[in-house]
Structures are given as C-alpha cells and as structure tokens.
Coordinates of C-alpha atoms in Angstrom, one line a residue:
Chain F
M1109 CA -17.7 -7.4 29.4
P1110 CA -15.0 -4.8 29.0
E1111 CA -14.2 -6.4 25.6
A1112 CA -17.8 -5.9 24.4
T1113 CA -17.7 -2.3 25.5
L1114 CA -14.4 -1.8 23.7
L1115 CA -15.9 -3.2 20.6
L1116 CA -18.9 -1.0 20.8
Q1117 CA -16.5 1.9 21.4
F1118 CA -14.7 1.1 18.2
L1119 CA -18.0 0.8 16.3
V1120 CA -18.9 4.3 17.4
T1121 CA -15.5 5.8 16.4
G1122 CA -15.6 3.9 13.1
A1123 CA -19.1 5.2 12.4
G1124 CA -17.7 8.8 13.0
T1125 CA -15.0 8.3 10.4
G1126 CA -17.6 6.6 8.3
C1127 CA -19.8 9.7 8.2
V1128 CA -16.8 11.6 6.8
Y1129 CA -16.2 9.0 4.1
G1130 CA -19.9 9.1 3.4
L1131 CA -19.8 12.8 2.8
V1132 CA -16.8 12.4 0.5
A1133 CA -18.8 9.7 -1.3
I1134 CA -21.8 12.0 -1.7
G1135 CA -19.5 14.6 -3.2
F1136 CA -18.5 12.0 -5.9
C1137 CA -22.1 11.2 -6.6
V1138 CA -23.3 14.7 -7.0
I1139 CA -20.8 15.4 -9.8
Y1140 CA -21.3 12.0 -11.3
N1141 CA -25.1 12.4 -11.4
A1142 CA -25.0 15.7 -13.1
S1143 CA -22.2 14.9 -15.6
G1144 CA -21.3 11.3 -15.7
I1145 CA -17.8 12.3 -14.7
V1146 CA -15.9 10.8 -11.7
N1147 CA -13.9 13.7 -10.3
F1148 CA -10.5 12.4 -9.2
A1149 CA -9.8 15.9 -7.7
Q1150 CA -12.5 15.2 -5.0
G1151 CA -9.8 14.7 -2.4
S1152 CA -8.4 18.2 -2.9
F1153 CA -11.7 19.7 -1.6
V1154 CA -11.4 17.5 1.6
M1155 CA -7.8 18.4 2.1
L1156 CA -8.4 22.2 1.5
G1157 CA -11.3 22.1 4.0
G1158 CA -8.9 21.2 6.8
V1159 CA -5.8 23.0 5.6
V1160 CA -7.5 26.3 4.8
T1161 CA -9.5 26.3 8.0
Y1162 CA -6.3 25.7 10.0
S1163 CA -4.3 28.3 8.1
L1164 CA -7.0 31.0 8.6
W1165 CA -7.5 30.1 12.2
H1166 CA -3.8 29.7 13.1
A1167 CA -2.1 32.4 11.0
L1168 CA -4.9 35.1 10.8
H1169 CA -6.4 34.3 14.3
L1170 CA -9.9 34.2 12.8
P1171 CA -12.6 32.5 14.9
L1172 CA -13.0 28.9 14.0
A1173 CA -16.4 29.3 12.4
V1174 CA -15.3 32.1 10.2
A1175 CA -12.2 30.2 9.2
A1176 CA -14.3 27.2 8.3
L1177 CA -16.6 29.3 6.2
G1178 CA -13.6 30.7 4.4
A1179 CA -12.3 27.2 3.7
I1180 CA -15.7 26.2 2.2
I1181 CA -15.6 29.3 0.0
V1182 CA -12.1 28.5 -1.2
S1183 CA -13.1 25.0 -2.0
V1184 CA -16.2 26.0 -3.9
A1185 CA -14.2 28.5 -5.9
L1186 CA -11.7 25.6 -6.8
G1187 CA -14.6 23.4 -7.7
V1188 CA -16.1 25.9 -10.1
L1189 CA -12.7 26.8 -11.6
T1190 CA -12.0 23.1 -12.2
D1191 CA -15.3 22.8 -14.1
L1192 CA -14.7 26.0 -16.1
L1193 CA -11.0 25.6 -16.9
V1194 CA -10.5 21.9 -17.2
V1195 CA -13.7 19.9 -17.4
R1196 CA -15.7 22.1 -19.8
P1197 CA -13.1 22.3 -22.6
L1198 CA -12.6 18.5 -22.5
W1199 CA -16.4 18.0 -22.3
H1200 CA -16.9 20.1 -25.5
R1201 CA -14.2 18.1 -27.2
R1202 CA -16.0 14.9 -26.2
A1203 CA -12.8 13.6 -24.6
T1204 CA -12.8 10.0 -23.5
M1205 CA -13.6 9.1 -19.9
F1206 CA -9.9 8.2 -19.3
V1207 CA -8.7 11.7 -20.4
M1208 CA -11.2 13.2 -18.1
I1209 CA -10.0 11.1 -15.2
L1210 CA -6.4 11.9 -15.9
A1211 CA -7.1 15.7 -16.2
T1212 CA -8.9 15.8 -12.8
L1213 CA -6.2 13.7 -11.3
A1214 CA -3.7 16.3 -12.6
V1215 CA -5.9 19.0 -10.9
Q1216 CA -5.5 17.1 -7.7
I1217 CA -1.7 17.1 -8.1
V1218 CA -1.6 20.8 -8.9
V1219 CA -3.7 21.7 -5.9
E1220 CA -1.7 19.4 -3.7
R1221 CA 1.6 20.9 -4.8
L1222 CA 0.4 24.5 -4.6
T1223 CA -0.8 23.7 -1.0
L1224 CA 2.6 22.2 -0.2
I1225 CA 4.4 25.3 -1.5
V1226 CA 2.1 27.8 0.4
V1227 CA 1.7 26.1 3.8
G1228 CA 4.5 23.5 3.9
D1229 CA 4.3 19.8 4.8
A1230 CA 3.8 19.9 8.5
P1231 CA 0.7 18.0 9.7
M1232 CA -1.9 20.3 11.2
S1233 CA -4.8 19.8 13.5
L1234 CA -7.8 21.8 14.7
P1235 CA -9.2 22.1 18.2
P1236 CA -12.6 20.4 18.7
I1237 CA -15.3 22.7 17.4
L1238 CA -17.4 22.2 20.6
S1239 CA -15.3 22.7 23.7
R1240 CA -16.8 20.4 26.3
G1241 CA -16.0 17.1 27.7
P1242 CA -16.9 13.7 26.2
I1243 CA -20.5 12.5 26.5
H1244 CA -21.0 9.3 28.5
L1245 CA -23.6 6.9 27.1
G1246 CA -23.6 4.1 29.6
P1247 CA -20.2 2.5 29.3
I1248 CA -19.4 4.1 26.0
V1249 CA -17.6 7.4 25.8
L1250 CA -18.7 9.6 22.9
D1251 CA -16.1 12.1 21.9
T1252 CA -17.9 15.5 21.4
Q1253 CA -16.3 16.0 18.0
V1254 CA -17.6 12.6 16.9
A1255 CA -21.0 13.5 18.1
F1256 CA -20.7 16.8 16.2
I1257 CA -19.7 14.8 13.1
F1258 CA -22.8 12.7 13.4
A1259 CA -25.1 15.7 13.9
V1260 CA -23.7 17.7 11.0
S1261 CA -23.5 14.7 8.6
L1262 CA -27.1 13.8 9.3
L1263 CA -28.3 17.4 8.9
L1264 CA -26.4 17.6 5.6
V1265 CA -27.9 14.4 4.3
A1266 CA -31.4 15.5 5.3
G1267 CA -30.8 18.8 3.6
L1268 CA -29.5 17.2 0.4
R1269 CA -32.6 15.0 0.4
L1270 CA -34.8 18.1 0.5
F1271 CA -32.6 19.7 -2.2
F1272 CA -32.9 16.8 -4.6
T1273 CA -36.7 16.2 -4.0
R1274 CA -38.1 19.7 -3.4
T1275 CA -36.1 22.3 -5.4
A1276 CA -36.2 22.8 -9.2
T1277 CA -32.4 22.6 -9.4
G1278 CA -32.2 19.4 -7.4
R1279 CA -34.9 17.8 -9.5
A1280 CA -33.2 18.9 -12.7
M1281 CA -30.0 17.3 -11.5
R1282 CA -31.8 14.0 -10.8
A1283 CA -33.3 14.2 -14.3
C1284 CA -29.7 14.6 -15.7
S1285 CA -28.6 11.5 -13.8
I1286 CA -31.3 9.5 -15.5
D1287 CA -30.8 10.7 -19.0
R1288 CA -28.7 13.7 -19.8
D1289 CA -29.7 14.0 -23.5
A1290 CA -33.4 13.8 -22.7
A1291 CA -32.9 16.4 -19.9
A1292 CA -31.2 18.7 -22.3
L1293 CA -34.1 18.3 -24.8
L1294 CA -36.5 19.2 -22.1
G1295 CA -34.7 22.5 -21.7
I1296 CA -32.7 21.7 -18.6
P1297 CA -29.4 23.7 -18.8
V1298 CA -27.1 20.7 -18.3
S1299 CA -23.8 22.5 -18.4
R1300 CA -24.9 25.0 -15.7
L1301 CA -26.0 22.1 -13.6
V1302 CA -22.6 20.5 -13.9
A1303 CA -21.1 23.8 -12.5
V1304 CA -23.7 23.7 -9.6
G1305 CA -22.7 20.0 -9.1
F1306 CA -19.0 20.9 -8.8
A1307 CA -19.8 23.8 -6.4
L1308 CA -22.0 21.7 -4.2
S1309 CA -19.6 18.7 -4.2
A1310 CA -16.7 21.0 -3.3
A1311 CA -18.7 22.4 -0.4
I1312 CA -19.6 19.0 0.9
G1313 CA -16.0 17.8 0.5
A1314 CA -14.7 20.8 2.4
I1315 CA -17.2 20.3 5.2
A1316 CA -16.0 16.7 5.5
G1317 CA -12.4 17.8 5.7
I1318 CA -13.2 20.4 8.4
L1319 CA -15.2 17.8 10.4
V1320 CA -12.5 15.2 10.4
T1321 CA -9.4 17.4 11.1
P1322 CA -9.9 17.7 14.9
T1323 CA -10.1 13.9 15.3
Q1324 CA -6.9 13.2 13.5
Y1325 CA -4.7 15.6 11.5
T1326 CA -4.5 16.9 7.9
A1327 CA -1.7 17.7 5.5
Y1328 CA -1.3 18.5 1.9
N1329 CA -1.1 14.9 0.8
L1330 CA -4.2 13.6 2.6
G1331 CA -6.5 14.3 -0.3
V1332 CA -5.9 11.1 -2.3
P1333 CA -6.4 8.7 0.6
F1334 CA -9.7 10.4 1.5
A1335 CA -10.8 10.4 -2.2
I1336 CA -10.1 6.6 -2.4
S1337 CA -12.0 5.9 0.8
G1338 CA -14.9 8.1 -0.4
F1339 CA -14.8 6.4 -3.8
I1340 CA -14.9 2.9 -2.2
A1341 CA -17.8 4.1 -0.1
A1342 CA -19.7 5.4 -3.2
I1343 CA -19.3 2.0 -4.8
L1344 CA -20.5 0.1 -1.7
G1345 CA -23.6 2.3 -1.7
G1346 CA -24.3 1.9 -5.4
F1347 CA -22.5 4.6 -7.5
G1348 CA -24.7 7.6 -8.1
N1349 CA -27.0 7.0 -5.1
P1350 CA -26.1 9.7 -2.6
F1351 CA -27.9 8.1 0.3
G1352 CA -26.5 4.7 -0.5
A1353 CA -23.1 6.4 -0.6
F1354 CA -23.5 7.6 2.9
L1355 CA -24.4 4.1 4.1
G1356 CA -21.4 2.8 2.2
G1357 CA -19.2 5.3 4.1
L1358 CA -20.6 4.2 7.5
M1359 CA -19.9 0.6 6.5
L1360 CA -16.3 1.3 5.4
G1361 CA -15.6 3.4 8.5
I1362 CA -16.7 0.6 10.8
T1363 CA -14.8 -2.0 8.8
Q1364 CA -11.6 0.0 9.0
S1365 CA -12.1 0.5 12.7
L1366 CA -12.6 -3.2 13.3
A1367 CA -9.6 -4.0 11.2
T1368 CA -7.5 -1.6 13.3
V1369 CA -8.6 -3.3 16.5
A1370 CA -8.0 -6.8 15.2
F1371 CA -4.9 -6.5 13.1
G1372 CA -3.4 -3.0 13.8
A1373 CA -3.6 0.4 12.1
G1374 CA -1.4 -0.6 9.2
T1375 CA -4.0 -2.9 7.8
R1376 CA -6.9 -0.4 7.5
N1377 CA -6.4 0.3 3.8
V1378 CA -5.8 -3.3 2.9
F1379 CA -9.2 -4.1 4.4
S1380 CA -10.9 -1.2 2.6
L1381 CA -9.5 -2.6 -0.6
A1382 CA -10.6 -6.1 0.2
V1383 CA -14.2 -4.9 0.9
L1384 CA -14.1 -3.1 -2.4
L1385 CA -13.0 -6.1 -4.3
I1386 CA -15.6 -8.3 -2.6
F1387 CA -18.3 -5.9 -3.5
L1388 CA -17.1 -5.4 -7.1
L1389 CA -17.1 -9.2 -7.7
L1390 CA -20.2 -10.1 -5.8
R1391 CA -22.5 -7.1 -5.9
P1392 CA -21.2 -4.5 -8.3
Q1393 CA -24.4 -2.5 -8.1
G1394 CA -23.7 -1.8 -4.4
L1395 CA -26.1 -1.7 -1.5
L1396 CA -28.8 0.5 -2.8
G1397 CA -27.9 0.8 -6.5
T1398 CA -29.6 -0.5 -9.5
A1399 CA -27.3 -2.1 -12.1
K1400 CA -26.2 0.8 -14.4
T1401 CA -23.2 1.0 -16.7
Chain L
M631 CA 14.7 12.4 -49.0
P632 CA 11.6 14.0 -47.6
S633 CA 9.2 15.3 -50.1
N634 CA 7.6 18.2 -48.3
I635 CA 8.1 20.8 -45.6
I636 CA 6.8 18.7 -42.8
G637 CA 9.0 15.8 -43.8
W638 CA 12.0 18.1 -43.7
A639 CA 10.9 19.5 -40.3
R640 CA 10.8 15.9 -38.9
L641 CA 14.2 15.1 -40.3
I642 CA 15.8 18.2 -38.9
A643 CA 14.1 17.8 -35.5
G644 CA 15.2 14.2 -35.4
V645 CA 18.8 15.0 -36.4
L646 CA 19.0 17.9 -33.9
G647 CA 17.6 15.8 -31.1
L648 CA 20.0 12.9 -31.7
S649 CA 23.0 15.2 -32.1
A650 CA 22.2 17.0 -28.8
V651 CA 22.1 13.6 -27.0
A652 CA 25.3 12.5 -28.8
Y653 CA 27.0 15.8 -27.9
I654 CA 26.1 15.5 -24.2
A655 CA 27.2 11.8 -24.2
V656 CA 30.5 12.5 -25.8
T657 CA 31.4 15.6 -23.8
G658 CA 30.3 14.0 -20.5
N659 CA 28.2 17.1 -19.7
Y660 CA 26.5 17.5 -16.3
L661 CA 23.3 17.0 -18.2
L662 CA 24.2 13.3 -18.6
T663 CA 22.6 12.4 -15.3
A664 CA 19.3 14.0 -16.4
L665 CA 19.6 12.1 -19.8
G666 CA 20.1 8.8 -18.0
F667 CA 17.1 9.5 -15.8
A668 CA 15.0 10.2 -18.9
A669 CA 16.2 7.0 -20.5
I670 CA 14.9 5.1 -17.4
Y671 CA 11.6 6.8 -17.8
V672 CA 11.5 5.7 -21.5
V673 CA 11.3 2.1 -20.3
F674 CA 8.6 3.0 -17.8
V675 CA 6.6 5.1 -20.2
A676 CA 7.0 2.5 -23.0
A677 CA 5.1 0.0 -20.7
L678 CA 2.4 2.6 -20.0
N679 CA 2.1 3.1 -23.7
L680 CA 1.8 -0.6 -24.3
F681 CA -1.0 -1.1 -21.7
M682 CA -2.9 2.1 -22.3
G683 CA -2.0 3.4 -25.8
H684 CA -2.0 0.0 -27.6
A685 CA -4.3 -2.2 -25.4
G686 CA -6.6 0.7 -24.5
Q687 CA -6.6 -0.2 -20.7
V688 CA -6.2 2.1 -17.7
S689 CA -3.6 1.8 -14.9
F690 CA -2.7 4.5 -12.5
G691 CA -0.8 2.0 -10.4
Q692 CA 2.3 1.2 -12.5
N693 CA 4.5 2.7 -9.9
A694 CA 3.7 -0.3 -7.7
F695 CA 5.6 -2.5 -10.1
A696 CA 8.5 -0.1 -10.4
A697 CA 8.6 -0.2 -6.6
I698 CA 8.8 -4.0 -6.7
G699 CA 11.7 -3.8 -9.1
G700 CA 13.5 -1.0 -7.3
Y701 CA 13.1 -2.5 -3.8
G702 CA 13.8 -6.0 -5.1
S703 CA 17.0 -5.0 -6.7
A704 CA 18.1 -2.8 -3.8
I705 CA 17.4 -5.5 -1.1
L706 CA 18.9 -8.4 -3.1
T707 CA 22.1 -6.6 -4.2
A708 CA 22.8 -4.2 -1.2
N709 CA 21.8 -6.5 1.6
H710 CA 22.3 -10.0 0.2
G711 CA 25.1 -9.5 -2.3
W712 CA 23.3 -10.8 -5.4
P713 CA 24.7 -9.9 -8.8
P714 CA 22.6 -6.9 -10.2
M715 CA 21.3 -8.7 -13.3
L716 CA 20.1 -11.7 -11.3
A717 CA 18.4 -9.4 -8.8
M718 CA 16.8 -7.5 -11.6
L719 CA 15.5 -10.7 -13.2
A720 CA 14.2 -12.1 -9.8
S721 CA 12.4 -8.8 -9.1
A722 CA 10.8 -8.7 -12.6
L723 CA 9.6 -12.3 -12.0
L724 CA 8.0 -11.2 -8.7
A725 CA 6.4 -8.2 -10.4
A726 CA 5.0 -10.5 -13.1
L727 CA 3.6 -12.8 -10.5
V728 CA 2.0 -9.9 -8.6
A729 CA 0.6 -8.5 -11.8
L730 CA -0.9 -11.9 -12.7
V731 CA -2.7 -12.2 -9.4
V732 CA -3.8 -8.5 -9.2
G733 CA -4.6 -8.4 -12.8
Q734 CA -7.0 -11.4 -12.6
A735 CA -9.0 -9.5 -10.0
T736 CA -8.8 -5.8 -11.2
L737 CA -9.0 -6.2 -14.9
R738 CA -12.5 -7.4 -14.7
L739 CA -13.3 -3.9 -13.7
R740 CA -13.9 -1.2 -16.4
G741 CA -13.7 2.5 -16.7
H742 CA -13.7 4.5 -13.4
Y743 CA -13.6 1.3 -11.3
L744 CA -10.4 0.1 -13.0
A745 CA -8.9 3.6 -12.7
M746 CA -9.6 3.9 -9.0
G747 CA -8.6 0.3 -8.3
T748 CA -5.2 0.7 -9.9
L749 CA -4.7 4.1 -8.2
A750 CA -5.3 2.4 -4.9
L751 CA -2.8 -0.3 -5.8
G752 CA -0.1 2.3 -6.3
L753 CA -1.0 4.0 -3.0
I754 CA -0.9 0.7 -1.1
S755 CA 2.5 -0.1 -2.5
Y756 CA 3.7 3.3 -1.2
E757 CA 2.3 2.6 2.2
I758 CA 3.9 -0.8 2.4
A759 CA 7.3 0.8 1.5
V760 CA 6.8 3.2 4.3
Q761 CA 5.4 0.8 6.9
W762 CA 7.4 -2.4 6.4
E763 CA 10.5 -0.8 8.0
Q764 CA 12.7 -3.9 8.7
V765 CA 12.6 -4.8 5.0
T766 CA 12.3 -1.4 3.1
G767 CA 14.0 0.9 5.6
G768 CA 10.8 3.0 5.9
Y769 CA 11.2 6.7 5.0
M770 CA 14.9 6.3 5.1
G771 CA 15.0 4.0 2.2
I772 CA 17.9 1.8 1.2
S773 CA 21.3 3.1 0.2
G774 CA 24.6 1.6 -0.9
I775 CA 23.1 -0.1 -4.0
P776 CA 26.0 -1.2 -6.3
P777 CA 26.2 -0.1 -9.9
L778 CA 25.0 -2.3 -12.7
S779 CA 27.4 -5.0 -13.8
I780 CA 27.6 -8.1 -16.0
G781 CA 30.4 -10.5 -15.2
G782 CA 33.4 -8.4 -14.4
F783 CA 32.2 -5.3 -16.2
A784 CA 30.6 -2.6 -14.1
A785 CA 29.0 0.6 -15.4
E786 CA 30.7 3.0 -13.0
T787 CA 31.4 6.3 -14.8
D788 CA 28.5 8.6 -15.7
R789 CA 29.1 7.9 -19.4
Q790 CA 29.0 4.1 -18.9
V791 CA 25.9 4.3 -16.9
F792 CA 24.2 6.5 -19.6
L793 CA 25.2 4.1 -22.3
V794 CA 23.6 1.2 -20.5
L795 CA 20.5 3.2 -19.8
A796 CA 20.2 4.4 -23.3
L797 CA 20.6 0.8 -24.5
A798 CA 17.7 -0.2 -22.2
A799 CA 15.6 2.6 -23.5
V800 CA 16.1 1.6 -27.1
L801 CA 15.5 -2.0 -26.3
A802 CA 12.3 -1.1 -24.6
C803 CA 10.9 0.9 -27.5
W804 CA 12.0 -1.7 -30.0
S805 CA 10.5 -4.6 -28.1
V806 CA 7.2 -2.8 -27.6
W807 CA 7.1 -2.0 -31.3
R808 CA 7.8 -5.7 -32.2
L809 CA 5.1 -6.8 -29.7
R810 CA 2.6 -4.4 -31.2
R811 CA 3.2 -5.8 -34.7
S812 CA 3.0 -9.4 -33.7
R813 CA -0.1 -11.6 -33.7
F814 CA -0.6 -10.8 -30.0
G815 CA -0.2 -7.1 -30.7
R816 CA -3.0 -7.2 -33.2
A817 CA -5.2 -9.0 -30.7
M818 CA -4.3 -6.2 -28.2
G819 CA -5.3 -3.5 -30.8
A820 CA -8.6 -5.4 -31.4
V821 CA -9.3 -5.3 -27.6
A822 CA -8.6 -1.6 -27.5
G823 CA -11.0 -1.0 -30.4
S824 CA -13.9 -3.0 -29.1
E825 CA -13.9 -5.8 -26.7
E826 CA -17.1 -7.3 -28.1
A827 CA -15.8 -7.2 -31.7
A828 CA -12.4 -8.7 -30.6
A829 CA -14.2 -11.5 -28.8
A830 CA -16.4 -12.2 -31.9
L831 CA -13.1 -12.5 -33.9
G832 CA -11.9 -15.2 -31.5
V833 CA -9.6 -13.1 -29.3
D834 CA -9.6 -14.2 -25.7
V835 CA -10.2 -10.7 -24.2
A836 CA -9.5 -11.4 -20.6
R837 CA -6.3 -13.3 -21.3
T838 CA -5.0 -10.6 -23.7
K839 CA -5.6 -7.9 -21.0
V840 CA -3.9 -9.9 -18.3
I841 CA -0.9 -10.8 -20.4
T842 CA -0.5 -7.1 -21.4
F843 CA -0.7 -6.1 -17.8
V844 CA 2.0 -8.6 -16.8
A845 CA 4.2 -7.4 -19.7
A846 CA 3.8 -3.8 -18.6
A847 CA 4.6 -4.7 -15.0
V848 CA 7.8 -6.4 -16.1
Y849 CA 8.9 -3.2 -18.0
A850 CA 8.0 -1.1 -15.0
S851 CA 9.9 -3.4 -12.7
V852 CA 13.0 -3.2 -14.9
A853 CA 12.7 0.6 -14.9
G854 CA 12.6 0.5 -11.1
S855 CA 15.7 -1.7 -10.9
L856 CA 17.6 0.6 -13.3
M857 CA 16.6 3.5 -11.1
A858 CA 17.9 1.8 -8.0
H859 CA 21.3 1.0 -9.6
A860 CA 21.7 4.3 -11.4
V861 CA 21.1 6.4 -8.3
G862 CA 22.4 4.0 -5.7
Y863 CA 19.7 4.9 -3.3
I864 CA 15.9 4.5 -3.2
S865 CA 13.1 5.7 -0.9
P866 CA 9.3 5.4 -1.0
E867 CA 9.1 8.9 -2.6
V868 CA 10.9 7.7 -5.7
F869 CA 8.0 5.4 -6.5
G870 CA 5.1 7.5 -5.3
L871 CA 2.3 9.2 -7.1
H872 CA 5.0 11.5 -8.5
M873 CA 6.2 8.7 -10.8
V874 CA 2.7 8.2 -12.2
V875 CA 2.2 11.9 -12.9
V876 CA 5.6 12.2 -14.6
G877 CA 5.0 9.0 -16.6
F878 CA 1.6 10.3 -17.9
T879 CA 2.9 13.7 -18.7
M880 CA 5.7 12.1 -20.7
L881 CA 3.3 9.8 -22.5
Y882 CA 0.9 12.6 -23.4
V883 CA 3.6 15.1 -24.4
G884 CA 5.2 12.4 -26.6
G885 CA 2.0 11.1 -28.0
I886 CA 0.0 8.2 -26.6
G887 CA -0.3 5.1 -28.8
T888 CA 2.7 6.0 -31.0
T889 CA 6.0 4.2 -31.2
L890 CA 8.4 7.1 -30.6
G891 CA 6.1 9.0 -28.2
P892 CA 7.6 7.5 -25.0
L893 CA 11.1 8.4 -26.3
V894 CA 10.3 11.9 -27.3
G895 CA 8.1 12.6 -24.2
A896 CA 10.6 11.2 -21.7
F897 CA 13.5 13.2 -23.1
V898 CA 11.5 16.5 -23.4
I899 CA 10.0 16.2 -20.0
G900 CA 13.1 14.6 -18.5
M901 CA 15.2 17.7 -19.3
L902 CA 12.5 20.0 -17.9
P903 CA 14.0 19.9 -14.3
E904 CA 17.3 21.1 -15.8
V905 CA 15.4 24.1 -17.3
I906 CA 13.3 25.0 -14.2
R907 CA 16.0 24.0 -11.7
G908 CA 13.6 24.1 -8.8
F909 CA 12.7 21.7 -6.1
R910 CA 10.6 18.6 -6.7
D911 CA 7.4 20.4 -5.4
V912 CA 7.6 23.0 -8.2
Q913 CA 8.4 20.3 -10.7
D914 CA 5.3 18.3 -10.0
L915 CA 3.3 21.5 -10.2
V916 CA 4.7 22.2 -13.6
Y917 CA 4.2 18.6 -14.8
G918 CA 0.5 18.8 -13.6
V919 CA -0.1 22.0 -15.4
V920 CA 1.7 20.8 -18.6
L921 CA -0.4 17.6 -18.5
I922 CA -3.7 19.5 -18.2
L923 CA -2.7 21.9 -21.0
I924 CA -1.7 19.0 -23.3
L925 CA -4.9 17.1 -22.6
I926 CA -7.0 20.2 -23.5
R927 CA -5.0 21.7 -26.3
A928 CA -3.0 18.9 -28.0
P929 CA -4.3 15.5 -27.0
G930 CA -2.1 13.8 -29.8
G931 CA 1.1 15.1 -28.2
L932 CA 4.3 15.9 -30.1
A933 CA 4.3 12.6 -32.0
G934 CA 0.7 13.2 -32.9
A935 CA 1.7 16.6 -34.4
W936 CA 4.6 14.9 -36.1
R937 CA 2.4 12.4 -37.9
R938 CA 0.0 15.0 -39.2

C-alpha cells in the first residue's frame, strides 16, 4: 500500500515537471508552425524566465509577480531580436535548415554566456509563488507549487487554443503551418507572423522557466537541457501540434519521474532519450501528429 | 606564378601565414601553446568537415567522441600505465564502435531530428563524465597524463609537442582530402547532393553515412587523445558544448566543404584567445557572435572568399 501511494506521488510530481516540458514544447511548435524553423535558442527563454525573475526579485527587491512580468518582457524582447537580427537575414538569403539551426544554437550560447557574465554561475531558486502548505488529496501530498504549475499550464493551453481558433492572427498562423506560400498569396503577412511566433514562444518559454524554478533551481546553463526535453516532448506529441506537444511533455515528465524512482536520478536523461528513439523508430509522427516532412 | 591579383593575394597570405607559424615554432614563442591547441582543433574540425561539409550530414555531438578519446587515453595511460599510442588506438576503436551503434540508430533521422539527437548525444556524454566519478573523476577530472611518446622518444618540450601536433594536423587534412577524392568520397559527395539520386546510382546511402560517421568519430577521438596528452589534464568542461561551438566557428570561418578550411579556421580562431586574452566565458561569447556574423554575412568563410 505505501508503495502504491509512493508511485502515485511520483506520477503527480512527474506530471508537474511534464507540464513545464509541455510548455517548452509548445514554444517550439509555435515558431515551427509559423516559419518551419526549429529554434534551438528556445532553452534560453526558459533559462531567462527563471534567472531574470530571481535577479529582479533578489537584487532589486521587486515583488515576485512584478519580477516575473519583467522576466517575460526580457524574454519576449530577446525572441523578437533573435528573429530580427539573426533569423530574418538568413531567411531572406534562403539559408539551409542546418545553417538556421546552427545560428539559433549560437544565439543560445551567446545568451548563456552573457547571463554567466552578468549574474555568475551560482544556482538560484525562487520561493513558491503561493505561500501555503501542501494540499492533501487522500494519501497523496500535492505541493502547492506543483498545483500552481498545473493550473497555469492548463490555463495557458486553453488560452492558446482560443488564440489559434478564434483570433485572426492565430488562424493566420495555422494557415502558415499548412502552406506558407499559399498563405502568403492570400495576403497573410508571413514574416510579421514569424515575429509574433517568436514573441509568443519566448513568453511561453519564460513562463515555463518561472514556474519550474521554485521546484528545483535554475542557472545559466540549464537552457539546453530544458530545450532538449521540450524538443523530445514536441516529437512525442507530433511535431507542430501544440496540444500533442503538451501531452508529450506530460508523458516525458512521468517517464523521467518513474526512471528516477526505479534507477536513480542519473538515468533520467538516458530514459528520455530512449523514449525519443523508440518513438522515432516506431511512430515518427508522434501521438497526435499526421505524417509530415 | 599567379596570373592575377587574387592569385598573388593568396600566395602572399599563404606565405605570411606559414612564415608566422614557422617563426613562432623556431623562436619557441609563448604563442606555441596556442598554436598546438589550434593544431589539435584542426584534427577535430577536419572530421566535422568530412561529415558535414563533404557528406552533407549534421552532428552537434562530435564532442562525445572527443571525450571518449580524451578520457580513454587519460585513464589508460595515467591510471593503468599503457603506452600513449596504444591507449590512443584503443580509445579510437572504442569511439568507432560507439559511433557504429549510435550511428545505426540516429542516422535514420533527418534534419532537425538528427540535429537534436546528436546534440543530446553530446550532452549525455558530458553528464556521464560528470556523474561517473569513480572512473572519470567527476568535475575534478584526471590529471598527471604523461606526454605523447613512441618507443623511447617522448615529446616533452613545447617545441616537440607542437611538432607532433602539427604533424597530426597535416595528416588529418591530407587524409580527409585523400578520402574525399577516393571512390568512397565520391559516393559521400553524391549522398550530400541528393540521397535519392545517389541511391539510384547504386550508392548504399545508409552504409555511406554510417561509415562517414565512424570515420569522423575516429578523428574526433584522436583529437581528444591529443588534447589529453598535450595539456596533461582533462575535465568534463574540455569536451562540453564549448568544443562544439569552437569547432563550428572554426569550420565556418575557414570555409565548410573546402580542403584548407579547417586548417585556416582553426589557426585564425585558435589564436583569438591570445588576442582577446579574456576568460573562457568571454571567449565563447565572442565565438558565438563571430559564428552568427559569418553565417549571415560570409557563409563561404575565408576559404570561400579565397576560391572566388
């Protein structure tokens, strides 16, 4: 009996981390759908979310909510700058996919190193955003922060669903994901949508980073691991499908959590990679995806 | 004799570059260490060039194979007293084996998937180096690695070390050039151009990719071994994402897909730390910015400009 409870407990914790991976994965999809680009600097948004919030809160003594808002703004600015300064010139030159990947990876490195120079390499953490004790659901203890992660993630996913189905911009972005050239012919401003995609994706990434920081810690070099987990989640869900991506994130978080219980924390990433390879070999279109090249 | 201005410019640049290297080597300047370091990177970048420039594939995880070489050499020589050349050979074999297994799985992937898969490979090798403390020494790394030696001859002074490393660099460039011009090299070029067309011409695409991946892994492993012996100390940081960024910057500055690109890029970028003289954090920042600028402004690199 205690073992079953423990297992359930790990499932809940895993799902909490999974929500964060899911948000990172959605960030990948939003840019990919608008532009066909996989942004390898996605992790820098997640890292900045946590690090900037911490810095504003700790050094400038701003209230946590204001600091978080500041972090989101910084991330969005970075997203838009990445699009304007790096992606757009390469896009106009019709650079190969590989060059685009390398350039965005270089952006990741530049942001990471700048962060290291400005705030140093000490790990930093945030207090839980809601300050009350854990919630007891029968035998399971739900950490308030994990509950908060669930709530915010679900709200965001619902909000994005509305955005993609009800607003003109969201619909135009979906049109782009189906056929960019046809969308352009119909008068949809594709390059402006790519900028919107980068801004939106950066905001989602930053929120993911802010949410996850109180449950673990963050540091300048945590962007790439989060990006890889998010990318794996996006593939599990069927690349380009934001809601599939969120499911993929949940699945990955739970897998990692179970691997930690069974084989120790060091094996988490080995298991993520194993899940990725199994999916790529057996079901490359992912959970909810349709085969698309 | 060159027939036009560009030809003369090439000749002069080449002569100036070579004489600078020769001058530093003969006078035993403090820059010799930096030059040796650049020579090691020539081997690493030549392999990147083989896999990406010539075969048209993508790998962000070549540092994993350098780590196998570096740790293999360090553990076998420093802890078990193996002769350096034998340790280097054994490590390269292990790297080839790992590349064969990993390559079978990952090279089925294309595009973004392959890029992210190989990036994850590099990250995992870094984590293993940090976590597997009883073998790798964790963050502390491994020190007391002996210098390179064959039989009774050991490369001990800076000048001897540099000569060995320079020889390795030249061998690497030459062998990649030979490989590119062989029958297998033409198959590689066909795969880079169009996999469908190559298959139609009778090239075994999957096999060509895996063999190229294994070959690139062996070069990377040798570069890792050379690094271990030249510095005498290794840690996970040596083979981290830093190595990938430096490698790509060198490849693009030199010119991807060219024969001399790795040589030019590694020496130009390898001397950069001596110019900026900052900490590693600043260096990576500079590398990243240079890489972005090159990709946007001059995708052909220096060798690309050279050819024009």
